[in-house]
Amino acid sequence: MNCIKEDPLLEFNPNTLVYLRRQYNYEKPGEMDAAIDVLDNWIKKQDHFTKKDFSREYLERSIILVKGSVERAKIQIDKICTMRTLMPKYFEFNFDEFEKFKNKFSIALLPKLTKDNYRIIMSKIMGPSNELNSSIYFVYFKFGAMVWEYLKCRDYCDGVIFICDYRGLNFIEAVSALNISDLHQIVTIVLQGFQLRVKGFHIVTEANNVNILVSLLKRVFPKKIADRIYVHKTLESIQEAVPKEILTSDLGGHDLPLAKLHDKWVEVFKKEENLKHFKEMANAKTNEALRPSGNFNEQHLGMPGSFRSLNVD
């Protein structure tokens, strides 16, 4: 890949490709191609993979997102394929579901990268809090999975920063409506399956009872991520953490409102080429009957147990 392909919504810094390759010791001509060849050849030898024809661009992004390690990229691809087998419900994208709950949440990759090449993923849950339920959260998580799938296919970044605009929520009601099993599983998919490096998790809210959510997230996230949870009670506070030129106008920034960006992403996702990609990736699973004996363990999934007895709750 000599340059990053243009994207309908994503923007890149002038130095993004060179910067990230240099950061992970792939700045010399041919080094990244050689690493991709190793990863591609390994994938083709995995009899338990149901998909073996990942694009070279996808494989490069996989390598970059795990700090340039081909061995870690192998583990990551095995994990996400296994999770699509174990938890397929999160990868069955249904735009009728998204339309049904379009006024309940918004999620978008923000167009501009930070100066150090991190991508912002912003989301908002709309109240009233007493009308939230586990079905809304489930579709919210599924839309997030589609966003992350697209990121692995088309973005080029060093990791992600989550911003959650939860202004107006009563967290006693909001957390009560949440299915903790769904939350645990989607966090596992993000951190172990897609292996998105999370630089920060920012919650924007004026509510005094936000600690209810923070306490829950700290039990679900590993300590490294839990220590990167930040609460912002004012717009000035989030603007100190993320430049205004990147933020949406909802947060006092220069970009479009989140709801409009969400709608733009839905239209992008509905394009034929992307629908085809989502379908192909949803079927990029594992056939556990063909996995080498003894290889389904913590090294591959990050959870103990066999395929038959694994409890992902």
PDB file of C-alpha atoms in Angstrom:
ATOM      1  CA  MET A   1       0.000   0.000   0.000  1.00  0.00           C
ATOM      2  CA  ASN A   2       1.715   3.179  -1.207  1.00  0.00           C
ATOM      3  CA  CYS A   3      -0.943   5.526   0.123  1.00  0.00           C
ATOM      4  CA  ILE A   4      -4.135   5.471   2.174  1.00  0.00           C
ATOM      5  CA  LYS A   5      -7.181   5.190  -0.049  1.00  0.00           C
ATOM      6  CA  GLU A   6      -9.616   8.076   0.052  1.00  0.00           C
ATOM      7  CA  ASP A   7     -12.698   7.531   2.175  1.00  0.00           C
ATOM      8  CA  PRO A   8     -16.118   9.246   1.921  1.00  0.00           C
ATOM      9  CA  LEU A   9     -15.928  10.523   5.508  1.00  0.00           C
ATOM     10  CA  LEU A  10     -12.571   9.734   7.067  1.00  0.00           C
ATOM     11  CA  GLU A  11      -9.715  12.200   6.850  1.00  0.00           C
ATOM     12  CA  PHE A  12      -6.044  11.502   7.511  1.00  0.00           C
ATOM     13  CA  ASN A  13      -3.078  13.580   8.500  1.00  0.00           C
ATOM     14  CA  PRO A  14      -0.495  14.175   5.759  1.00  0.00           C
ATOM     15  CA  ASN A  15       2.018  12.022   7.628  1.00  0.00           C
ATOM     16  CA  THR A  16      -0.288   9.262   8.911  1.00  0.00           C
ATOM     17  CA  LEU A  17       1.023   6.375   6.781  1.00  0.00           C
ATOM     18  CA  VAL A  18       4.710   7.290   7.096  1.00  0.00           C
ATOM     19  CA  TYR A  19       4.402   8.156  10.797  1.00  0.00           C
ATOM     20  CA  LEU A  20       2.781   4.874  11.844  1.00  0.00           C
ATOM     21  CA  ARG A  21       5.018   2.693   9.692  1.00  0.00           C
ATOM     22  CA  ARG A  22       8.090   4.415  11.095  1.00  0.00           C
ATOM     23  CA  GLN A  23       6.752   4.132  14.641  1.00  0.00           C
ATOM     24  CA  TYR A  24       6.552   0.344  14.285  1.00  0.00           C
ATOM     25  CA  ASN A  25       9.787  -0.106  12.325  1.00  0.00           C
ATOM     26  CA  TYR A  26       8.356  -0.547   8.841  1.00  0.00           C
ATOM     27  CA  GLU A  27       9.757   2.592   7.250  1.00  0.00           C
ATOM     28  CA  LYS A  28      12.181   0.878   4.857  1.00  0.00           C
ATOM     29  CA  PRO A  29      10.877  -0.116   1.391  1.00  0.00           C
ATOM     30  CA  GLY A  30       9.546  -3.657   1.315  1.00  0.00           C
ATOM     31  CA  GLU A  31       9.450  -4.215   5.090  1.00  0.00           C
ATOM     32  CA  MET A  32       5.686  -3.931   5.428  1.00  0.00           C
ATOM     33  CA  ASP A  33       5.108  -6.049   2.315  1.00  0.00           C
ATOM     34  CA  ALA A  34       7.332  -8.766   3.791  1.00  0.00           C
ATOM     35  CA  ALA A  35       5.400  -8.700   7.079  1.00  0.00           C
ATOM     36  CA  ILE A  36       2.081  -8.909   5.233  1.00  0.00           C
ATOM     37  CA  ASP A  37       3.386 -11.871   3.220  1.00  0.00           C
ATOM     38  CA  VAL A  38       4.236 -13.722   6.451  1.00  0.00           C
ATOM     39  CA  LEU A  39       0.791 -13.039   7.914  1.00  0.00           C
ATOM     40  CA  ASP A  40      -1.027 -13.906   4.681  1.00  0.00           C
ATOM     41  CA  ASN A  41       0.868 -17.190   4.277  1.00  0.00           C
ATOM     42  CA  TRP A  42       0.099 -18.130   7.876  1.00  0.00           C
ATOM     43  CA  ILE A  43      -3.630 -17.436   7.403  1.00  0.00           C
ATOM     44  CA  LYS A  44      -3.746 -19.643   4.307  1.00  0.00           C
ATOM     45  CA  LYS A  45      -2.390 -22.542   6.379  1.00  0.00           C
ATOM     46  CA  GLN A  46      -5.079 -22.285   9.077  1.00  0.00           C
ATOM     47  CA  ASP A  47      -7.512 -25.035   8.164  1.00  0.00           C
ATOM     48  CA  HIS A  48     -10.003 -23.876  10.809  1.00  0.00           C
ATOM     49  CA  PHE A  49     -10.422 -20.425   9.218  1.00  0.00           C
ATOM     50  CA  THR A  50     -13.491 -20.155   6.990  1.00  0.00           C
ATOM     51  CA  LYS A  51     -12.043 -17.083   5.218  1.00  0.00           C
ATOM     52  CA  LYS A  52      -8.446 -16.912   4.055  1.00  0.00           C
ATOM     53  CA  ASP A  53      -8.452 -14.140   1.462  1.00  0.00           C
ATOM     54  CA  PHE A  54      -8.086 -10.993   3.574  1.00  0.00           C
ATOM     55  CA  SER A  55      -6.933  -7.962   1.604  1.00  0.00           C
ATOM     56  CA  ARG A  56      -3.365  -6.761   2.056  1.00  0.00           C
ATOM     57  CA  GLU A  57      -4.703  -3.409   3.285  1.00  0.00           C
ATOM     58  CA  TYR A  58      -6.726  -5.212   5.973  1.00  0.00           C
ATOM     59  CA  LEU A  59      -3.667  -7.190   7.047  1.00  0.00           C
ATOM     60  CA  GLU A  60      -1.521  -4.066   7.250  1.00  0.00           C
ATOM     61  CA  ARG A  61      -4.079  -2.371   9.467  1.00  0.00           C
ATOM     62  CA  SER A  62      -4.170  -5.485  11.634  1.00  0.00           C
ATOM     63  CA  ILE A  63      -0.386  -5.313  12.059  1.00  0.00           C
ATOM     64  CA  ILE A  64      -0.353  -1.583  12.828  1.00  0.00           C
ATOM     65  CA  LEU A  65      -3.143  -1.840  15.427  1.00  0.00           C
ATOM     66  CA  VAL A  66      -1.102  -4.392  17.422  1.00  0.00           C
ATOM     67  CA  LYS A  67       2.014  -2.207  17.440  1.00  0.00           C
ATOM     68  CA  GLY A  68       3.613  -3.811  14.414  1.00  0.00           C
ATOM     69  CA  SER A  69       3.780  -7.385  15.720  1.00  0.00           C
ATOM     70  CA  VAL A  70       2.974 -10.048  13.123  1.00  0.00           C
ATOM     71  CA  GLU A  71       2.643 -12.667  15.871  1.00  0.00           C
ATOM     72  CA  ARG A  72       0.092 -10.558  17.732  1.00  0.00           C
ATOM     73  CA  ALA A  73      -1.755  -9.935  14.467  1.00  0.00           C
ATOM     74  CA  LYS A  74      -2.059 -13.719  14.016  1.00  0.00           C
ATOM     75  CA  ILE A  75      -3.593 -14.046  17.474  1.00  0.00           C
ATOM     76  CA  GLN A  76      -5.926 -11.089  16.897  1.00  0.00           C
ATOM     77  CA  ILE A  77      -7.300 -12.456  13.625  1.00  0.00           C
ATOM     78  CA  ASP A  78      -7.793 -15.879  15.182  1.00  0.00           C
ATOM     79  CA  LYS A  79      -9.621 -14.303  18.116  1.00  0.00           C
ATOM     80  CA  ILE A  80     -12.040 -12.196  16.101  1.00  0.00           C
ATOM     81  CA  CYS A  81     -12.843 -15.107  13.787  1.00  0.00           C
ATOM     82  CA  THR A  82     -13.492 -17.280  16.835  1.00  0.00           C
ATOM     83  CA  MET A  83     -15.715 -14.636  18.417  1.00  0.00           C
ATOM     84  CA  ARG A  84     -17.815 -14.389  15.273  1.00  0.00           C
ATOM     85  CA  THR A  85     -18.379 -18.127  15.701  1.00  0.00           C
ATOM     86  CA  LEU A  86     -19.116 -17.966  19.433  1.00  0.00           C
ATOM     87  CA  MET A  87     -21.103 -14.716  19.469  1.00  0.00           C
ATOM     88  CA  PRO A  88     -22.554 -14.288  15.966  1.00  0.00           C
ATOM     89  CA  LYS A  89     -25.468 -12.149  17.164  1.00  0.00           C
ATOM     90  CA  TYR A  90     -23.222  -9.086  17.412  1.00  0.00           C
ATOM     91  CA  PHE A  91     -22.145  -9.384  13.760  1.00  0.00           C
ATOM     92  CA  GLU A  92     -25.585  -9.855  12.164  1.00  0.00           C
ATOM     93  CA  PHE A  93     -26.072  -6.277  11.004  1.00  0.00           C
ATOM     94  CA  ASN A  94     -29.696  -5.341  10.434  1.00  0.00           C
ATOM     95  CA  PHE A  95     -30.492  -1.843   9.186  1.00  0.00           C
ATOM     96  CA  ASP A  96     -34.170  -2.258  10.081  1.00  0.00           C
ATOM     97  CA  GLU A  97     -33.069  -2.595  13.713  1.00  0.00           C
ATOM     98  CA  PHE A  98     -30.874   0.470  13.424  1.00  0.00           C
ATOM     99  CA  GLU A  99     -33.728   2.464  11.914  1.00  0.00           C
ATOM    100  CA  LYS A 100     -36.126   1.338  14.643  1.00  0.00           C
ATOM    101  CA  PHE A 101     -33.888   2.794  17.342  1.00  0.00           C
ATOM    102  CA  LYS A 102     -32.380   5.702  15.402  1.00  0.00           C
ATOM    103  CA  ASN A 103     -33.745   8.216  17.890  1.00  0.00           C
ATOM    104  CA  LYS A 104     -32.291   6.334  20.840  1.00  0.00           C
ATOM    105  CA  PHE A 105     -28.578   6.444  20.000  1.00  0.00           C
ATOM    106  CA  SER A 106     -25.963   7.789  17.600  1.00  0.00           C
ATOM    107  CA  ILE A 107     -22.464   6.461  16.898  1.00  0.00           C
ATOM    108  CA  ALA A 108     -19.859   7.800  14.496  1.00  0.00           C
ATOM    109  CA  LEU A 109     -16.187   7.734  13.637  1.00  0.00           C
ATOM    110  CA  LEU A 110     -15.277  11.415  13.698  1.00  0.00           C
ATOM    111  CA  PRO A 111     -13.706  12.560  10.417  1.00  0.00           C
ATOM    112  CA  LYS A 112     -10.465  14.106  11.680  1.00  0.00           C
ATOM    113  CA  LEU A 113      -7.593  12.258  13.348  1.00  0.00           C
ATOM    114  CA  THR A 114      -5.802  13.670  16.373  1.00  0.00           C
ATOM    115  CA  LYS A 115      -2.292  14.968  15.761  1.00  0.00           C
ATOM    116  CA  ASP A 116      -0.875  11.664  17.026  1.00  0.00           C
ATOM    117  CA  ASN A 117      -3.146   9.711  14.643  1.00  0.00           C
ATOM    118  CA  TYR A 118      -5.838   8.440  16.994  1.00  0.00           C
ATOM    119  CA  ARG A 119      -9.420   8.126  15.758  1.00  0.00           C
ATOM    120  CA  ILE A 120     -12.323   9.412  17.863  1.00  0.00           C
ATOM    121  CA  ILE A 121     -15.366   7.147  18.185  1.00  0.00           C
ATOM    122  CA  MET A 122     -18.218   9.200  19.588  1.00  0.00           C
ATOM    123  CA  SER A 123     -21.563   7.920  20.771  1.00  0.00           C
ATOM    124  CA  LYS A 124     -24.660   9.266  22.444  1.00  0.00           C
ATOM    125  CA  ILE A 125     -27.599   7.593  24.130  1.00  0.00           C
ATOM    126  CA  MET A 126     -30.758   9.659  24.109  1.00  0.00           C
ATOM    127  CA  GLY A 127     -33.218   9.600  26.950  1.00  0.00           C
ATOM    128  CA  PRO A 128     -35.512   9.602  28.648  1.00  0.00           C
ATOM    129  CA  SER A 129     -33.573   7.153  30.767  1.00  0.00           C
ATOM    130  CA  ASN A 130     -36.684   5.354  31.998  1.00  0.00           C
ATOM    131  CA  GLU A 131     -37.468   4.293  28.405  1.00  0.00           C
ATOM    132  CA  LEU A 132     -34.114   2.562  27.871  1.00  0.00           C
ATOM    133  CA  ASN A 133     -34.061  -1.223  27.793  1.00  0.00           C
ATOM    134  CA  SER A 134     -31.709  -4.082  27.003  1.00  0.00           C
ATOM    135  CA  SER A 135     -32.918  -4.270  23.370  1.00  0.00           C
ATOM    136  CA  ILE A 136     -31.843  -0.676  22.713  1.00  0.00           C
ATOM    137  CA  TYR A 137     -28.452  -1.303  24.257  1.00  0.00           C
ATOM    138  CA  PHE A 138     -28.032  -4.499  22.243  1.00  0.00           C
ATOM    139  CA  VAL A 139     -28.666  -2.713  18.931  1.00  0.00           C
ATOM    140  CA  TYR A 140     -26.381   0.115  20.131  1.00  0.00           C
ATOM    141  CA  PHE A 141     -23.606  -2.458  20.660  1.00  0.00           C
ATOM    142  CA  LYS A 142     -24.274  -4.072  17.264  1.00  0.00           C
ATOM    143  CA  PHE A 143     -23.993  -0.752  15.476  1.00  0.00           C
ATOM    144  CA  GLY A 144     -20.726  -0.225  17.320  1.00  0.00           C
ATOM    145  CA  ALA A 145     -19.447  -3.579  16.057  1.00  0.00           C
ATOM    146  CA  MET A 146     -20.201  -2.478  12.489  1.00  0.00           C
ATOM    147  CA  VAL A 147     -18.285   0.755  13.065  1.00  0.00           C
ATOM    148  CA  TRP A 148     -15.274  -1.185  14.351  1.00  0.00           C
ATOM    149  CA  GLU A 149     -15.492  -3.590  11.414  1.00  0.00           C
ATOM    150  CA  TYR A 150     -15.360  -0.630   9.043  1.00  0.00           C
ATOM    151  CA  LEU A 151     -12.442   0.875  10.952  1.00  0.00           C
ATOM    152  CA  LYS A 152     -10.409  -2.309  10.440  1.00  0.00           C
ATOM    153  CA  CYS A 153     -11.219  -2.240   6.726  1.00  0.00           C
ATOM    154  CA  ARG A 154     -10.812   1.441   5.811  1.00  0.00           C
ATOM    155  CA  ASP A 155      -9.215   3.470   8.595  1.00  0.00           C
ATOM    156  CA  TYR A 156      -5.506   3.890   9.334  1.00  0.00           C
ATOM    157  CA  CYS A 157      -4.860   4.970  12.900  1.00  0.00           C
ATOM    158  CA  ASP A 158      -2.804   4.211  15.986  1.00  0.00           C
ATOM    159  CA  GLY A 159      -5.807   3.440  18.157  1.00  0.00           C
ATOM    160  CA  VAL A 160      -9.058   4.994  19.319  1.00  0.00           C
ATOM    161  CA  ILE A 161     -10.464   7.463  21.810  1.00  0.00           C
ATOM    162  CA  PHE A 162     -14.049   6.897  22.943  1.00  0.00           C
ATOM    163  CA  ILE A 163     -16.255   9.877  23.744  1.00  0.00           C
ATOM    164  CA  CYS A 164     -19.680   9.100  25.213  1.00  0.00           C
ATOM    165  CA  ASP A 165     -22.129  11.996  25.345  1.00  0.00           C
ATOM    166  CA  TYR A 166     -24.400  10.867  28.152  1.00  0.00           C
ATOM    167  CA  ARG A 167     -25.793  14.251  29.122  1.00  0.00           C
ATOM    168  CA  GLY A 168     -29.353  14.017  30.344  1.00  0.00           C
ATOM    169  CA  LEU A 169     -29.130  10.394  31.485  1.00  0.00           C
ATOM    170  CA  ASN A 170     -30.127   9.248  34.936  1.00  0.00           C
ATOM    171  CA  PHE A 171     -27.527   6.572  35.538  1.00  0.00           C
ATOM    172  CA  ILE A 172     -29.563   4.667  38.085  1.00  0.00           C
ATOM    173  CA  GLU A 173     -32.189   4.041  35.390  1.00  0.00           C
ATOM    174  CA  ALA A 174     -29.716   3.774  32.517  1.00  0.00           C
ATOM    175  CA  VAL A 175     -27.524   1.166  34.181  1.00  0.00           C
ATOM    176  CA  SER A 176     -30.524  -0.781  35.486  1.00  0.00           C
ATOM    177  CA  ALA A 177     -31.691  -1.283  31.888  1.00  0.00           C
ATOM    178  CA  LEU A 178     -28.300  -2.619  30.787  1.00  0.00           C
ATOM    179  CA  ASN A 179     -27.710  -6.335  30.223  1.00  0.00           C
ATOM    180  CA  ILE A 180     -24.345  -6.831  31.945  1.00  0.00           C
ATOM    181  CA  SER A 181     -23.647  -9.970  29.925  1.00  0.00           C
ATOM    182  CA  ASP A 182     -24.012  -8.004  26.673  1.00  0.00           C
ATOM    183  CA  LEU A 183     -21.695  -5.292  28.006  1.00  0.00           C
ATOM    184  CA  HIS A 184     -19.064  -7.827  29.034  1.00  0.00           C
ATOM    185  CA  GLN A 185     -19.205  -9.572  25.671  1.00  0.00           C
ATOM    186  CA  ILE A 186     -18.981  -6.402  23.596  1.00  0.00           C
ATOM    187  CA  VAL A 187     -16.011  -5.184  25.656  1.00  0.00           C
ATOM    188  CA  THR A 188     -14.352  -8.543  24.997  1.00  0.00           C
ATOM    189  CA  ILE A 189     -14.998  -8.165  21.262  1.00  0.00           C
ATOM    190  CA  VAL A 190     -13.534  -4.632  21.222  1.00  0.00           C
ATOM    191  CA  LEU A 191     -10.444  -5.268  23.315  1.00  0.00           C
ATOM    192  CA  GLN A 192      -9.618  -8.885  22.522  1.00  0.00           C
ATOM    193  CA  GLY A 193     -11.292  -9.440  19.155  1.00  0.00           C
ATOM    194  CA  PHE A 194     -10.613  -6.207  17.275  1.00  0.00           C
ATOM    195  CA  GLN A 195      -7.829  -5.333  19.738  1.00  0.00           C
ATOM    196  CA  LEU A 196      -8.483  -1.626  19.414  1.00  0.00           C
ATOM    197  CA  ARG A 197      -5.962   0.271  21.506  1.00  0.00           C
ATOM    198  CA  VAL A 198      -7.958   2.632  23.709  1.00  0.00           C
ATOM    199  CA  LYS A 199      -6.102   5.822  24.575  1.00  0.00           C
ATOM    200  CA  GLY A 200      -8.986   7.229  26.566  1.00  0.00           C
ATOM    201  CA  PHE A 201     -12.642   6.692  27.478  1.00  0.00           C
ATOM    202  CA  HIS A 202     -14.362  10.035  28.030  1.00  0.00           C
ATOM    203  CA  ILE A 203     -17.852  10.421  29.496  1.00  0.00           C
ATOM    204  CA  VAL A 204     -19.584  13.792  29.130  1.00  0.00           C
ATOM    205  CA  THR A 205     -22.360  14.272  31.684  1.00  0.00           C
ATOM    206  CA  GLU A 206     -23.581  16.702  34.274  1.00  0.00           C
ATOM    207  CA  ALA A 207     -25.095  13.929  36.415  1.00  0.00           C
ATOM    208  CA  ASN A 208     -23.757  13.444  39.923  1.00  0.00           C
ATOM    209  CA  ASN A 209     -24.593   9.732  39.867  1.00  0.00           C
ATOM    210  CA  VAL A 210     -22.251   8.984  36.928  1.00  0.00           C
ATOM    211  CA  ASN A 211     -20.061   7.032  39.372  1.00  0.00           C
ATOM    212  CA  ILE A 212     -22.596   4.218  39.078  1.00  0.00           C
ATOM    213  CA  LEU A 213     -21.561   3.769  35.441  1.00  0.00           C
ATOM    214  CA  VAL A 214     -17.867   4.390  36.103  1.00  0.00           C
ATOM    215  CA  SER A 215     -17.815   1.723  38.827  1.00  0.00           C
ATOM    216  CA  LEU A 216     -19.453  -0.770  36.463  1.00  0.00           C
ATOM    217  CA  LEU A 217     -17.021  -0.012  33.632  1.00  0.00           C
ATOM    218  CA  LYS A 218     -14.035  -0.382  35.956  1.00  0.00           C
ATOM    219  CA  ARG A 219     -15.211  -3.898  36.768  1.00  0.00           C
ATOM    220  CA  VAL A 220     -15.579  -4.771  33.075  1.00  0.00           C
ATOM    221  CA  PHE A 221     -12.470  -3.095  31.641  1.00  0.00           C
ATOM    222  CA  PRO A 222      -8.919  -4.266  32.382  1.00  0.00           C
ATOM    223  CA  LYS A 223      -7.108  -1.964  34.816  1.00  0.00           C
ATOM    224  CA  LYS A 224      -5.074  -0.252  32.088  1.00  0.00           C
ATOM    225  CA  ILE A 225      -8.269   0.904  30.350  1.00  0.00           C
ATOM    226  CA  ALA A 226     -10.130   1.530  33.612  1.00  0.00           C
ATOM    227  CA  ASP A 227      -7.425   4.018  34.569  1.00  0.00           C
ATOM    228  CA  ARG A 228      -8.163   5.921  31.339  1.00  0.00           C
ATOM    229  CA  ILE A 229     -11.822   6.637  32.132  1.00  0.00           C
ATOM    230  CA  TYR A 230     -12.447  10.369  32.431  1.00  0.00           C
ATOM    231  CA  VAL A 231     -15.635  12.217  33.376  1.00  0.00           C
ATOM    232  CA  HIS A 232     -16.285  15.712  32.004  1.00  0.00           C
ATOM    233  CA  LYS A 233     -18.954  17.796  33.675  1.00  0.00           C
ATOM    234  CA  THR A 234     -18.531  20.748  31.283  1.00  0.00           C
ATOM    235  CA  LEU A 235     -17.876  21.290  27.579  1.00  0.00           C
ATOM    236  CA  GLU A 236     -14.722  23.194  28.494  1.00  0.00           C
ATOM    237  CA  SER A 237     -13.403  20.053  30.155  1.00  0.00           C
ATOM    238  CA  ILE A 238     -13.841  17.759  27.122  1.00  0.00           C
ATOM    239  CA  GLN A 239     -12.447  20.516  24.876  1.00  0.00           C
ATOM    240  CA  GLU A 240      -9.258  20.479  26.935  1.00  0.00           C
ATOM    241  CA  ALA A 241      -8.917  16.751  26.270  1.00  0.00           C
ATOM    242  CA  VAL A 242      -9.817  16.792  22.549  1.00  0.00           C
ATOM    243  CA  PRO A 243      -9.267  19.768  20.202  1.00  0.00           C
ATOM    244  CA  LYS A 244     -12.399  21.681  19.160  1.00  0.00           C
ATOM    245  CA  GLU A 245     -11.567  21.272  15.468  1.00  0.00           C
ATOM    246  CA  ILE A 246     -12.118  17.508  15.879  1.00  0.00           C
ATOM    247  CA  LEU A 247     -15.187  17.577  18.121  1.00  0.00           C
ATOM    248  CA  THR A 248     -18.786  17.735  16.925  1.00  0.00           C
ATOM    249  CA  SER A 249     -20.813  20.890  17.369  1.00  0.00           C
ATOM    250  CA  ASP A 250     -22.795  19.131  20.124  1.00  0.00           C
ATOM    251  CA  LEU A 251     -19.685  19.446  22.267  1.00  0.00           C
ATOM    252  CA  GLY A 252     -18.797  22.926  21.112  1.00  0.00           C
ATOM    253  CA  GLY A 253     -16.582  21.687  18.302  1.00  0.00           C
ATOM    254  CA  HIS A 254     -16.248  22.577  14.635  1.00  0.00           C
ATOM    255  CA  ASP A 255     -17.631  19.421  13.007  1.00  0.00           C
ATOM    256  CA  LEU A 256     -21.217  18.439  12.215  1.00  0.00           C
ATOM    257  CA  PRO A 257     -23.613  17.373  14.986  1.00  0.00           C
ATOM    258  CA  LEU A 258     -23.220  13.736  15.950  1.00  0.00           C
ATOM    259  CA  ALA A 259     -26.731  12.812  14.726  1.00  0.00           C
ATOM    260  CA  LYS A 260     -25.917  14.093  11.227  1.00  0.00           C
ATOM    261  CA  LEU A 261     -22.599  12.234  11.189  1.00  0.00           C
ATOM    262  CA  HIS A 262     -24.398   9.080  12.315  1.00  0.00           C
ATOM    263  CA  ASP A 263     -26.841   9.413   9.406  1.00  0.00           C
ATOM    264  CA  LYS A 264     -23.954   9.952   6.984  1.00  0.00           C
ATOM    265  CA  TRP A 265     -22.270   6.782   8.255  1.00  0.00           C
ATOM    266  CA  VAL A 266     -25.477   4.790   7.813  1.00  0.00           C
ATOM    267  CA  GLU A 267     -25.552   5.841   4.170  1.00  0.00           C
ATOM    268  CA  VAL A 268     -21.900   4.873   3.715  1.00  0.00           C
ATOM    269  CA  PHE A 269     -22.490   1.497   5.362  1.00  0.00           C
ATOM    270  CA  LYS A 270     -25.425   0.831   3.033  1.00  0.00           C
ATOM    271  CA  LYS A 271     -23.271   1.141  -0.089  1.00  0.00           C
ATOM    272  CA  GLU A 272     -23.084  -2.114  -2.007  1.00  0.00           C
ATOM    273  CA  GLU A 273     -19.334  -2.561  -1.562  1.00  0.00           C
ATOM    274  CA  ASN A 274     -19.613  -2.113   2.196  1.00  0.00           C
ATOM    275  CA  LEU A 275     -22.640  -4.381   2.553  1.00  0.00           C
ATOM    276  CA  LYS A 276     -20.646  -7.027   0.698  1.00  0.00           C
ATOM    277  CA  HIS A 277     -17.684  -6.499   3.014  1.00  0.00           C
ATOM    278  CA  PHE A 278     -19.805  -6.736   6.175  1.00  0.00           C
ATOM    279  CA  LYS A 279     -21.360  -9.960   4.929  1.00  0.00           C
ATOM    280  CA  GLU A 280     -17.981 -11.470   4.083  1.00  0.00           C
ATOM    281  CA  MET A 281     -16.536 -10.524   7.457  1.00  0.00           C
ATOM    282  CA  ALA A 282     -19.572 -11.838   9.336  1.00  0.00           C
ATOM    283  CA  ASN A 283     -18.755 -15.205   7.746  1.00  0.00           C
ATOM    284  CA  ALA A 284     -15.041 -14.976   8.582  1.00  0.00           C
ATOM    285  CA  LYS A 285     -15.368 -17.503  11.365  1.00  0.00           C
ATOM    286  CA  THR A 286     -13.705 -20.691  12.553  1.00  0.00           C
ATOM    287  CA  ASN A 287     -14.572 -24.333  12.089  1.00  0.00           C
ATOM    288  CA  GLU A 288     -13.582 -25.668  15.484  1.00  0.00           C
ATOM    289  CA  ALA A 289     -13.628 -29.258  14.254  1.00  0.00           C
ATOM    290  CA  LEU A 290     -10.605 -28.365  12.123  1.00  0.00           C
ATOM    291  CA  ARG A 291      -8.658 -26.431  14.742  1.00  0.00           C
ATOM    292  CA  PRO A 292      -5.426 -28.184  15.777  1.00  0.00           C
ATOM    293  CA  SER A 293      -5.980 -30.127  18.976  1.00  0.00           C
ATOM    294  CA  GLY A 294      -5.217 -28.174  22.133  1.00  0.00           C
ATOM    295  CA  ASN A 295      -5.066 -24.787  20.427  1.00  0.00           C
ATOM    296  CA  PHE A 296      -8.353 -23.424  21.747  1.00  0.00           C
ATOM    297  CA  ASN A 297      -7.248 -21.856  24.998  1.00  0.00           C
ATOM    298  CA  GLU A 298      -6.383 -18.531  26.590  1.00  0.00           C
ATOM    299  CA  GLN A 299      -3.771 -17.847  23.904  1.00  0.00           C
ATOM    300  CA  HIS A 300      -6.458 -17.694  21.235  1.00  0.00           C
ATOM    301  CA  LEU A 301      -9.580 -16.330  22.898  1.00  0.00           C
ATOM    302  CA  GLY A 302      -8.423 -14.846  26.167  1.00  0.00           C
ATOM    303  CA  MET A 303     -10.939 -16.948  28.063  1.00  0.00           C
ATOM    304  CA  PRO A 304     -10.567 -20.400  29.620  1.00  0.00           C
ATOM    305  CA  GLY A 305     -12.572 -23.398  28.492  1.00  0.00           C
ATOM    306  CA  SER A 306     -13.258 -25.489  25.428  1.00  0.00           C
ATOM    307  CA  PHE A 307     -15.395 -24.563  22.446  1.00  0.00           C
ATOM    308  CA  ARG A 308     -18.240 -26.730  23.671  1.00  0.00           C
ATOM    309  CA  SER A 309     -18.176 -25.621  27.308  1.00  0.00           C
ATOM    310  CA  LEU A 310     -17.046 -22.013  26.995  1.00  0.00           C
ATOM    311  CA  ASN A 311     -19.237 -19.613  28.948  1.00  0.00           C
ATOM    312  CA  VAL A 312     -18.764 -16.100  27.629  1.00  0.00           C
ATOM    313  CA  ASP A 313     -20.985 -14.561  30.285  1.00  0.00           C
TER     314      ASP A 313
END
